[in-house]
XYZ file of N, CA and C in Angstrom:
729
model
N -15.839 -16.055 -140.554
C -16.373 -15.326 -139.358
C -15.645 -13.986 -139.319
N -16.269 -12.987 -139.084
C -15.326 -11.624 -139.041
C -14.990 -11.669 -137.597
N -13.432 -10.982 -137.398
C -12.734 -11.335 -136.322
C -13.549 -10.422 -134.763
N -14.104 -9.280 -135.209
C -14.826 -9.070 -133.993
C -15.807 -9.825 -133.446
N -16.750 -10.444 -134.511
C -17.655 -11.451 -134.063
C -16.999 -12.519 -133.400
N -16.308 -13.109 -133.807
C -15.539 -14.099 -133.504
C -14.799 -13.960 -131.944
N -14.585 -12.833 -131.748
C -13.674 -12.456 -130.450
C -14.954 -12.434 -129.261
N -16.000 -11.829 -129.682
C -17.687 -11.697 -129.152
C -17.896 -12.899 -128.424
N -18.049 -14.085 -129.512
C -18.112 -15.325 -129.190
C -17.416 -15.940 -127.970
N -16.047 -15.801 -128.270
C -15.109 -16.241 -127.338
C -15.233 -15.842 -125.901
N -15.357 -14.249 -125.945
C -15.318 -13.657 -124.670
C -16.357 -14.144 -123.724
N -17.710 -14.526 -124.820
C -19.012 -15.025 -124.070
C -18.850 -16.188 -123.545
N -18.160 -17.429 -124.317
C -17.908 -18.573 -123.954
C -17.086 -18.823 -122.471
N -16.102 -17.847 -122.624
C -14.955 -17.780 -121.443
C -15.985 -17.336 -120.085
N -16.651 -16.340 -120.360
C -17.614 -15.843 -119.114
C -18.468 -17.206 -118.734
N -19.145 -18.162 -119.693
C -19.841 -19.057 -119.426
C -19.047 -20.444 -118.381
N -17.668 -20.157 -118.921
C -16.983 -21.511 -118.333
C -16.329 -21.044 -116.939
N -16.013 -19.886 -117.175
C -15.702 -19.159 -115.466
C -17.104 -19.417 -114.440
N -17.881 -18.594 -114.901
C -19.082 -18.875 -114.068
C -19.618 -20.205 -113.780
N -19.565 -20.902 -114.635
C -20.150 -22.685 -114.535
C -18.890 -23.338 -113.519
N -17.579 -22.994 -113.502
C -16.626 -23.582 -112.993
C -16.615 -23.482 -111.464
N -17.416 -22.790 -110.932
C -17.536 -22.842 -109.567
C -18.137 -24.071 -108.916
N -17.600 -24.509 -107.814
C -18.343 -25.948 -107.402
C -19.599 -25.439 -106.967
N -20.528 -26.338 -106.797
C -21.912 -25.787 -106.205
C -21.963 -25.696 -104.689
N -22.542 -24.452 -104.211
C -22.792 -24.447 -103.019
C -24.010 -24.815 -102.560
N -24.596 -24.494 -101.404
C -25.644 -24.903 -100.476
C -26.894 -24.392 -101.668
N -26.900 -23.202 -101.908
C -28.236 -23.015 -102.652
C -28.205 -23.681 -104.103
N -27.046 -23.824 -104.773
C -27.034 -24.710 -106.043
C -27.534 -25.858 -105.871
N -26.975 -26.285 -104.859
C -27.600 -28.000 -104.671
C -28.973 -27.908 -104.227
N -29.575 -26.955 -103.656
C -30.848 -26.928 -103.223
C -31.615 -26.819 -104.510
N -31.526 -25.896 -105.412
C -31.824 -25.826 -106.709
C -32.209 -26.888 -107.562
N -30.898 -27.480 -107.654
C -30.677 -28.874 -108.550
C -31.414 -29.898 -107.694
N -32.112 -30.182 -106.990
C -32.923 -31.151 -105.901
C -34.147 -30.805 -106.340
N -34.720 -29.641 -106.705
C -36.017 -29.399 -107.036
C -36.339 -30.344 -108.124
N -37.400 -30.757 -108.151
C -38.195 -31.716 -109.385
C -37.481 -33.220 -109.181
N -36.923 -33.634 -107.961
C -36.362 -35.081 -107.626
C -37.082 -35.485 -106.586
N -36.903 -37.045 -106.493
C -37.811 -37.679 -105.793
C -36.653 -38.414 -104.519
N -36.733 -38.079 -103.519
C -35.718 -38.814 -102.721
C -36.360 -39.582 -101.690
N -35.829 -41.155 -101.597
C -36.652 -42.051 -101.013
C -36.032 -42.786 -99.984
N -36.609 -42.952 -98.963
C -36.114 -44.268 -98.148
C -36.999 -45.710 -98.149
N -36.750 -46.766 -97.460
C -37.428 -47.932 -97.870
C -38.883 -47.663 -97.288
N -38.901 -46.537 -96.370
C -40.663 -46.610 -96.080
C -41.277 -45.526 -96.519
N -40.557 -44.385 -97.218
C -41.337 -43.177 -97.242
C -40.542 -42.241 -98.695
N -41.248 -41.454 -99.301
C -40.769 -40.933 -100.645
C -40.937 -39.276 -100.306
N -40.177 -38.602 -100.731
C -40.484 -37.292 -100.986
C -40.307 -36.564 -102.203
N -41.143 -35.987 -102.758
C -41.149 -35.187 -104.049
C -40.853 -33.954 -103.822
N -39.491 -33.285 -104.084
C -39.347 -31.975 -103.696
C -39.837 -30.876 -105.374
N -40.604 -30.633 -104.845
C -41.130 -29.635 -105.939
C -40.852 -28.165 -105.840
N -40.565 -27.767 -104.752
C -40.324 -26.193 -104.185
C -39.240 -26.020 -103.357
N -38.475 -24.985 -103.467
C -37.601 -24.593 -102.595
C -38.423 -24.757 -100.823
N -39.781 -24.605 -100.756
C -40.323 -24.679 -99.392
C -40.299 -26.353 -99.069
N -40.234 -27.312 -99.737
C -40.160 -28.788 -99.356
C -38.649 -29.155 -98.989
N -37.490 -28.405 -98.965
C -36.342 -28.365 -98.570
C -35.615 -27.591 -97.815
N -35.526 -27.353 -96.341
C -34.937 -26.331 -95.831
C -33.605 -26.573 -95.107
N -32.936 -25.411 -94.659
C -31.599 -25.765 -93.638
C -30.730 -26.448 -94.377
N -30.689 -26.568 -95.649
C -29.744 -27.639 -96.180
C -28.106 -26.981 -96.036
N -27.364 -27.770 -95.649
C -26.020 -27.379 -94.844
C -24.949 -28.730 -95.433
N -24.129 -28.074 -96.247
C -22.794 -29.186 -96.623
C -22.241 -29.618 -95.347
N -22.280 -30.920 -94.730
C -21.504 -31.178 -93.872
C -20.245 -31.982 -94.073
N -19.955 -32.326 -95.410
C -18.979 -33.173 -95.737
C -18.664 -33.203 -97.555
N -17.425 -33.052 -97.943
C -17.205 -33.091 -99.509
C -15.976 -33.956 -99.586
N -16.299 -34.627 -100.714
C -15.250 -35.874 -100.852
C -15.010 -36.209 -102.463
N -13.729 -36.189 -102.672
C -13.560 -36.398 -104.207
C -13.396 -37.997 -104.661
N -14.160 -38.070 -105.201
C -13.992 -39.672 -105.532
C -13.819 -39.624 -107.151
N -12.564 -39.995 -107.841
C -12.216 -40.287 -108.993
C -12.565 -38.766 -109.737
N -13.364 -38.664 -110.717
C -13.574 -37.738 -111.643
C -14.788 -36.331 -110.878
N -15.658 -37.241 -110.083
C -16.873 -36.800 -109.231
C -16.389 -36.355 -107.921
N -17.179 -35.317 -107.322
C -17.338 -34.798 -105.960
C -18.394 -35.136 -105.717
N -18.526 -36.159 -104.111
C -19.993 -36.364 -103.675
C -19.960 -35.412 -102.296
N -21.217 -34.832 -102.143
C -21.478 -34.037 -101.004
C -22.685 -34.771 -99.907
N -22.117 -34.627 -98.709
C -23.011 -35.076 -97.842
C -23.497 -34.025 -97.082
N -24.920 -33.911 -97.139
C -25.610 -32.616 -96.419
C -26.725 -33.107 -95.138
N -26.865 -32.371 -94.584
C -27.925 -32.182 -93.709
C -29.093 -31.271 -94.026
N -30.380 -31.690 -94.003
C -31.501 -30.767 -94.512
C -32.942 -30.958 -93.826
N -33.747 -30.265 -93.866
C -34.910 -30.542 -93.202
C -36.101 -30.957 -94.310
N -36.634 -31.788 -94.610
C -37.633 -32.276 -95.444
C -39.157 -32.138 -94.775
N -40.049 -31.422 -95.638
C -40.866 -30.872 -95.057
C -42.240 -31.379 -96.164
N -43.420 -32.100 -95.273
C -44.226 -32.520 -96.225
C -45.266 -31.634 -95.955
N -45.735 -30.870 -96.767
C -46.961 -29.998 -95.847
C -48.364 -30.490 -95.971
N -48.576 -31.480 -97.089
C -49.799 -32.445 -97.275
C -49.789 -33.278 -95.980
N -48.896 -33.939 -95.412
C -48.813 -34.591 -94.242
C -48.574 -33.768 -92.939
N -48.200 -32.951 -93.249
C -47.860 -31.940 -91.747
C -46.745 -32.244 -91.339
N -45.337 -32.917 -91.924
C -44.418 -33.631 -91.177
C -43.223 -32.904 -91.505
N -42.386 -33.013 -90.960
C -41.132 -32.569 -90.972
C -39.811 -33.805 -90.674
N -38.840 -33.896 -91.454
C -38.168 -34.877 -91.111
C -36.561 -34.360 -91.077
N -35.759 -34.788 -90.201
C -34.531 -34.656 -90.423
C -33.480 -35.515 -91.353
N -33.060 -35.024 -92.396
C -32.512 -35.707 -93.283
C -31.321 -35.861 -93.560
N -30.298 -36.899 -93.987
C -29.080 -36.706 -94.614
C -29.045 -37.195 -95.944
N -28.795 -36.406 -96.873
C -28.763 -36.295 -98.126
C -27.502 -36.494 -98.855
N -27.136 -37.250 -99.835
C -25.989 -37.386 -100.659
C -25.935 -36.804 -102.374
N -25.404 -36.292 -102.574
C -25.349 -35.701 -104.168
C -23.924 -35.684 -104.706
N -24.051 -36.404 -106.274
C -22.756 -36.342 -106.498
C -22.641 -35.558 -107.853
N -21.820 -34.844 -108.196
C -21.159 -33.856 -109.049
C -20.469 -34.060 -109.655
N -20.386 -33.870 -111.350
C -19.209 -34.255 -112.332
C -18.997 -33.031 -112.984
N -17.956 -32.262 -113.239
C -17.817 -31.346 -114.292
C -17.451 -31.793 -115.633
N -18.382 -30.889 -116.640
C -18.449 -31.509 -117.863
C -18.445 -30.192 -118.753
N -17.703 -30.314 -119.501
C -17.289 -28.900 -119.886
C -16.795 -27.809 -119.453
N -16.736 -27.888 -118.071
C -16.637 -26.712 -117.562
C -17.834 -26.647 -116.418
N -18.719 -27.233 -116.696
C -19.965 -26.912 -116.046
C -20.414 -28.287 -114.918
N -20.422 -27.591 -113.864
C -20.808 -28.700 -112.701
C -22.204 -29.400 -113.087
N -22.549 -30.369 -112.779
C -23.773 -31.202 -113.050
C -24.080 -32.249 -112.067
N -25.147 -32.087 -111.391
C -25.495 -33.159 -110.626
C -26.056 -34.429 -111.232
N -25.110 -35.632 -110.668
C -25.426 -36.856 -111.650
C -26.474 -37.796 -110.889
N -26.423 -37.469 -109.607
C -27.125 -38.761 -108.656
C -27.019 -37.671 -107.123
N -28.393 -38.288 -106.772
C -28.941 -37.993 -105.548
C -29.531 -38.941 -104.601
N -29.332 -39.144 -103.319
C -30.096 -40.113 -102.778
C -30.036 -39.636 -101.435
N -31.090 -40.104 -100.385
C -31.562 -39.750 -99.183
C -30.983 -40.824 -98.411
N -29.935 -40.617 -97.370
C -29.198 -41.736 -96.702
C -30.080 -41.940 -95.407
N -30.978 -41.050 -94.974
C -31.861 -41.333 -93.674
C -32.622 -40.044 -93.527
N -33.983 -40.161 -92.824
C -34.918 -39.237 -92.339
C -35.479 -39.370 -91.177
N -35.396 -38.737 -90.390
C -36.202 -38.962 -88.781
C -36.751 -38.098 -88.792
N -38.112 -38.469 -88.449
C -39.513 -37.663 -88.395
C -38.975 -36.726 -86.984
N -39.151 -35.334 -87.305
C -39.090 -34.475 -86.103
C -40.402 -34.358 -85.568
N -40.592 -34.213 -84.081
C -41.641 -34.636 -83.356
C -41.764 -33.109 -82.827
N -42.521 -32.230 -82.925
C -42.715 -31.073 -82.052
C -43.598 -31.373 -81.013
N -43.862 -30.101 -80.014
C -44.410 -30.150 -78.854
C -46.165 -30.336 -79.317
N -46.324 -29.273 -80.076
C -47.578 -29.322 -80.568
C -48.127 -30.778 -81.227
N -47.220 -31.388 -81.989
C -47.873 -32.804 -82.431
C -47.918 -33.717 -81.251
N -47.082 -33.687 -80.229
C -47.300 -34.623 -79.363
C -48.668 -34.181 -78.396
N -48.975 -32.528 -78.328
C -50.389 -32.512 -77.964
C -51.472 -33.179 -78.781
N -51.202 -32.821 -80.294
C -52.555 -33.360 -80.704
C -52.664 -34.890 -80.899
N -51.420 -35.648 -80.788
C -51.339 -37.035 -80.794
C -52.413 -37.169 -79.338
N -52.014 -36.681 -78.003
C -52.312 -36.991 -76.989
C -53.790 -36.745 -76.691
N -54.343 -35.524 -77.884
C -55.820 -35.346 -77.910
C -56.594 -36.380 -78.532
N -56.017 -36.830 -79.608
C -56.723 -38.006 -80.317
C -56.707 -39.314 -79.587
N -55.555 -39.343 -78.652
C -55.653 -40.764 -78.061
C -56.569 -40.742 -76.764
N -56.566 -39.408 -76.135
C -57.720 -39.165 -75.202
C -59.240 -39.438 -75.781
N -59.471 -38.788 -76.699
C -60.955 -38.758 -77.604
C -61.134 -40.357 -77.927
N -60.204 -40.897 -78.270
C -60.681 -42.422 -78.920
C -60.727 -43.513 -77.463
N -59.898 -43.284 -76.581
C -60.199 -43.888 -75.039
C -61.410 -43.428 -74.277
N -61.829 -42.262 -74.623
C -63.147 -41.833 -74.155
C -64.447 -42.400 -74.823
N -64.322 -42.433 -76.014
C -65.282 -42.876 -76.729
C -65.450 -44.376 -76.230
N -64.508 -45.223 -76.271
C -64.627 -46.552 -75.940
C -65.221 -46.660 -74.417
N -64.459 -45.942 -73.528
C -65.131 -45.954 -72.129
C -66.336 -45.611 -71.859
N -67.044 -44.391 -72.848
C -68.387 -44.154 -72.720
C -69.182 -45.127 -73.266
N -69.062 -45.789 -74.247
C -69.501 -47.117 -74.490
C -69.566 -48.032 -73.677
N -68.774 -48.581 -72.876
C -68.675 -49.503 -71.971
C -69.571 -49.063 -70.766
N -69.538 -47.658 -70.253
C -70.422 -47.569 -69.212
C -71.821 -47.148 -69.881
N -72.204 -47.133 -71.070
C -73.407 -47.185 -71.724
C -74.105 -48.793 -71.547
N -73.064 -49.692 -72.169
C -73.774 -51.069 -71.964
C -73.746 -51.566 -70.878
N -72.738 -51.415 -69.780
C -72.765 -51.824 -68.326
C -73.520 -50.947 -67.516
N -73.776 -49.786 -67.626
C -74.430 -48.991 -66.595
C -73.380 -48.216 -66.118
N -73.793 -46.592 -66.017
C -72.774 -45.773 -65.405
C -72.328 -46.042 -64.305
N -72.976 -46.728 -63.155
C -72.703 -46.913 -62.165
C -72.164 -48.307 -61.633
N -71.914 -48.923 -62.672
C -71.386 -50.394 -62.765
C -70.051 -50.704 -62.291
N -68.987 -49.512 -62.490
C -67.665 -49.484 -61.722
C -67.238 -48.521 -61.127
N -66.162 -48.040 -60.552
C -65.668 -47.080 -59.771
C -64.115 -47.112 -59.816
N -63.444 -46.060 -59.920
C -62.090 -46.374 -59.819
C -61.653 -45.773 -58.313
N -62.970 -45.496 -57.562
C -62.533 -45.125 -55.863
C -61.549 -43.714 -55.997
N -60.721 -43.769 -55.048
C -59.923 -42.761 -54.695
C -58.569 -42.852 -55.475
N -58.424 -43.660 -56.382
C -57.375 -43.545 -57.313
C -57.557 -43.924 -58.512
N -57.052 -43.453 -59.585
C -57.343 -44.114 -60.971
C -56.830 -45.326 -61.144
N -57.787 -45.765 -62.366
C -57.781 -47.310 -62.696
C -56.307 -47.439 -63.176
N -55.968 -48.833 -62.613
C -54.484 -49.326 -63.556
C -54.859 -49.663 -64.631
N -53.760 -49.660 -65.412
C -53.838 -49.932 -66.734
C -54.532 -51.223 -66.999
N -54.094 -52.374 -66.111
C -54.557 -53.796 -66.236
C -56.239 -53.634 -65.836
N -56.590 -53.031 -65.202
C -57.961 -52.800 -64.898
C -58.574 -52.173 -66.050
N -58.108 -51.183 -66.750
C -58.792 -50.201 -67.790
C -58.574 -51.535 -69.091
N -57.767 -52.194 -69.245
C -57.642 -53.290 -70.051
C -58.995 -54.102 -70.081
N -58.916 -54.735 -68.745
C -60.259 -55.797 -68.476
C -61.329 -55.241 -68.734
N -61.673 -53.799 -68.594
C -62.965 -53.421 -68.723
C -63.085 -53.596 -70.587
N -62.311 -52.919 -71.051
C -62.492 -52.209 -72.457
C -62.021 -53.529 -73.471
N -61.274 -54.422 -72.868
C -60.942 -55.797 -74.079
C -61.221 -57.046 -72.960
N -62.358 -57.349 -73.046
C -62.266 -58.587 -72.383
C -61.891 -60.184 -72.989
N -61.864 -60.020 -74.309
C -61.375 -60.973 -75.157
C -60.646 -60.709 -76.246
N -59.750 -61.339 -77.099
C -59.523 -60.727 -78.215
C -60.566 -60.485 -79.747
N -61.735 -61.314 -79.310
C -62.790 -61.425 -80.046
C -63.935 -60.242 -79.783
N -63.729 -59.807 -78.360
C -64.823 -58.732 -77.924
C -64.151 -57.641 -76.974
N -64.424 -56.659 -77.670
C -63.512 -55.255 -76.983
C -64.368 -54.219 -77.551
N -64.296 -53.226 -76.665
C -64.374 -51.795 -76.901
C -63.531 -51.000 -77.621
N -62.075 -51.460 -77.349
C -61.436 -50.692 -77.813
C -59.964 -52.026 -78.130
N -59.663 -52.179 -79.304
C -58.659 -53.230 -79.452
C -57.258 -53.022 -78.942
N -56.812 -51.770 -79.312
C -55.496 -51.464 -78.378
C -55.718 -50.340 -77.379
N -55.717 -50.607 -76.363
C -55.957 -49.808 -75.235
C -54.769 -49.030 -74.923
N -54.801 -47.779 -75.124
C -53.223 -46.986 -75.044
C -53.300 -46.564 -73.163
N -51.897 -46.675 -73.058
C -51.480 -46.768 -71.716
C -50.644 -45.210 -71.474
N -50.247 -44.655 -72.548
C -49.378 -43.335 -72.174
C -49.955 -42.252 -73.432
N -49.482 -41.164 -73.022
C -49.836 -39.884 -73.764
C -48.745 -39.778 -74.718
N -48.804 -38.380 -75.411
C -47.528 -38.369 -76.521
C -46.282 -38.097 -76.063
N -46.212 -37.683 -75.016
C -44.667 -37.665 -74.260
C -44.084 -39.117 -73.638
N -45.148 -40.128 -73.645
C -44.681 -41.439 -72.951
C -45.043 -41.297 -71.225
N -45.825 -40.523 -70.956
C -46.232 -40.476 -69.657
C -47.693 -40.988 -69.530
N -48.025 -41.604 -68.353
C -48.943 -42.593 -68.126
C -50.458 -41.843 -68.097
N -51.589 -42.105 -68.590
C -52.883 -41.114 -68.680
C -53.641 -41.907 -67.250
N -54.136 -40.855 -66.789
C -54.948 -41.271 -65.701
C -56.576 -41.282 -66.237
N -57.297 -42.263 -65.407
C -58.453 -42.562 -66.003
C -59.301 -43.006 -64.571
N -60.230 -42.038 -64.540
C -61.023 -41.971 -63.463
C -62.582 -42.186 -63.706
N -63.646 -42.977 -62.723
C -65.005 -43.311 -63.295
C -65.669 -43.357 -61.500
N -66.350 -42.310 -61.769
C -67.296 -42.342 -60.611
C -66.416 -42.134 -59.330
N -65.519 -41.343 -59.478
C -64.570 -40.617 -58.317
C -64.899 -39.812 -57.380
N -64.688 -39.669 -56.131
C -64.971 -38.713 -55.202
C -64.022 -37.604 -55.573
N -62.908 -37.736 -56.383
C -62.016 -36.521 -56.927
C -62.472 -35.773 -57.940
N -63.611 -36.570 -58.751
C -64.220 -35.516 -59.784
C -65.529 -35.868 -59.585
N -66.215 -35.606 -58.587
C -67.707 -35.501 -58.161
C -68.618 -35.104 -59.075
N -68.281 -33.985 -60.147
C -69.491 -33.498 -61.230
C -69.334 -34.350 -62.391
N -68.448 -35.252 -62.615
C -68.101 -36.011 -63.697
C -68.187 -37.642 -63.341
N -68.856 -38.359 -64.326
C -68.614 -39.901 -64.464
C -67.226 -40.413 -64.932
N -66.999 -40.043 -65.987
C -65.296 -40.129 -66.349
C -64.831 -39.082 -66.781
N -63.620 -39.282 -66.050
C -62.377 -38.323 -66.632
C -61.130 -38.914 -67.061
N -60.625 -38.530 -67.912
C -59.185 -38.833 -68.589
C -58.045 -37.543 -68.428
N -57.030 -37.776 -67.909
C -56.089 -36.844 -67.854
C -54.656 -37.513 -68.564
N -54.027 -36.084 -69.179
C -52.390 -36.298 -69.273
C -52.144 -35.009 -68.468
N -50.939 -35.121 -68.099
C -49.976 -34.280 -67.470
C -49.361 -33.455 -68.389
N -49.273 -33.470 -69.522
C -48.730 -32.610 -70.518
C -46.952 -33.210 -70.599
N -46.249 -32.228 -71.163
C -44.817 -32.303 -71.274
C -44.039 -32.815 -69.944
N -44.456 -32.159 -68.752
C -43.306 -32.004 -67.886
C -44.031 -33.430 -66.717
N -45.068 -33.951 -67.095
C -45.244 -35.241 -66.440
C -45.913 -35.301 -65.235
N -46.221 -33.891 -64.895
C -46.860 -33.625 -63.467
C -48.014 -32.990 -63.443
N -49.131 -33.782 -62.830
C -50.386 -33.008 -62.674
C -50.530 -32.009 -62.129
N -51.373 -30.781 -62.246
C -51.383 -29.395 -61.894
C -53.208 -29.392 -61.702
N -53.350 -28.348 -61.034
C -54.726 -27.629 -61.012
C -55.116 -27.306 -62.227
N -54.536 -27.070 -63.527
C -55.191 -26.298 -64.427
C -55.953 -27.350 -65.209
N -56.163 -28.399 -64.854
C -57.145 -29.191 -65.608
C -58.608 -28.605 -65.066
N -58.741 -27.930 -63.991
C -60.031 -27.441 -63.781
C -60.167 -26.074 -64.426
N -59.347 -25.705 -65.490
C -59.863 -24.491 -65.860
C -60.981 -24.342 -67.035
N -61.347 -25.550 -67.583
C -62.502 -25.715 -68.437
C -62.437 -24.783 -69.612
N -61.281 -24.692 -70.106
C -61.057 -23.641 -71.453
C -59.777 -24.242 -71.837
N -59.964 -23.352 -73.275
C -58.653 -23.873 -73.947
C -57.283 -23.054 -73.618
N -56.183 -23.585 -73.774
C -55.054 -22.785 -73.336
C -53.959 -22.596 -74.627
N -52.785 -21.766 -74.639
C -52.163 -21.927 -75.931
C -51.359 -23.043 -75.929
N -51.256 -23.494 -77.047
C -50.153 -24.744 -77.622
C -48.708 -24.374 -77.122
N -48.493 -23.266 -77.119
C -47.121 -23.163 -76.557
C -46.988 -23.456 -74.815
N -47.962 -23.717 -74.053
C -47.835 -24.041 -72.969
C -48.023 -25.384 -72.704
N -47.002 -26.328 -73.228
C -46.861 -27.556 -73.432
C -46.874 -28.313 -72.141
N -46.563 -27.879 -70.990
C -46.501 -28.321 -69.309
C -47.927 -28.488 -69.229
N -48.971 -27.767 -69.754
C -50.192 -27.682 -68.959
C -51.150 -29.194 -69.030
N -51.906 -29.475 -68.069
C -52.652 -30.760 -68.117
C -53.578 -30.716 -69.491
N -53.845 -31.903 -70.073
C -55.095 -31.911 -71.054
C -56.067 -32.860 -70.131
N -57.227 -32.474 -70.140
C -58.374 -33.071 -69.702
C -60.001 -33.211 -70.080
N -59.947 -34.485 -70.006
C -61.511 -34.991 -70.767
C -62.302 -35.296 -69.694
N -63.581 -35.096 -70.003
C -64.647 -35.910 -69.039
C -65.804 -35.618 -69.699
N -66.587 -37.164 -69.659
C -67.792 -37.221 -70.209
C -68.282 -36.858 -71.770
N -66.906 -37.351 -72.684
C -67.265 -36.675 -73.500
C -66.719 -35.530 -74.502
N -66.315 -34.474 -73.460
C -65.891 -33.293 -73.909
C -64.431 -32.878 -73.089
N -63.762 -32.161 -73.630
C -62.340 -31.646 -73.327
C -62.548 -30.220 -72.237
N -62.036 -30.614 -70.885
C -62.186 -29.319 -70.136
C -60.998 -28.444 -69.950
N -59.761 -28.975 -70.557
C -58.532 -28.106 -71.046
C -57.804 -28.951 -71.979
N -57.443 -27.936 -73.080
C -56.871 -28.658 -74.277
C -56.002 -27.662 -75.091
N -55.245 -27.762 -75.417
C -54.119 -26.632 -76.178
C -54.849 -26.135 -77.641
N -54.764 -25.023 -77.825
C -55.077 -24.393 -78.759
C -53.946 -23.511 -79.925
N -54.145 -23.881 -80.863
C -53.200 -23.133 -81.866
C -53.301 -22.031 -81.918
N -52.366 -20.730 -81.842
C -52.386 -19.528 -81.872
C -52.782 -19.302 -83.496
N -52.647 -20.057 -84.343
C -52.479 -19.373 -85.671
C -53.706 -19.270 -86.137
């Protein structure tokens, strides 16, 4: 091999070894995780693109023999299920022939991130399902058969109407709370709502009922303190995404 050619080859190898000898950083680890599946006992995430793994941050670095273990926090995104999870990921790297290679990656934990908009949508679904069951009851028993009077029904009263036994019910699991954990209000034939037969209310994030429920129009989803109101099969006030 000519000396000039051999020197060029050696120089190229030297450059490669130097460039690969740098320990992996957050971007490198993110790139190396693409194509891998991370799993817990309950769910799996297929990392197919950079968008599936966001905000990766190295929290701890440990030398274990000839290997280096990285403990990282990151956000796992599932666009299909429209869910985000705050995750702790471990990755092990070994240096071979001057190059750092990921030899193992595992998901230590993944906690679902619940946004205010997700709580709103959960509340809307809960109210819609409860309203459907309530209207079915009133259709069968007669719209004038019950009245909540000057106060909303207690949860026990609501259950006694919609679930008379384990074998006969309008709703098997009658909900008590909205997406924020606040009690729902259910009114039937009440003087508080003279224009409607059945009304279901959620106080929103702040847990306090206001006059906004009478607006009879959607409101920006960013206003999570606003009441969500349903009456006789339709929403009177509900959050609407601005997207």
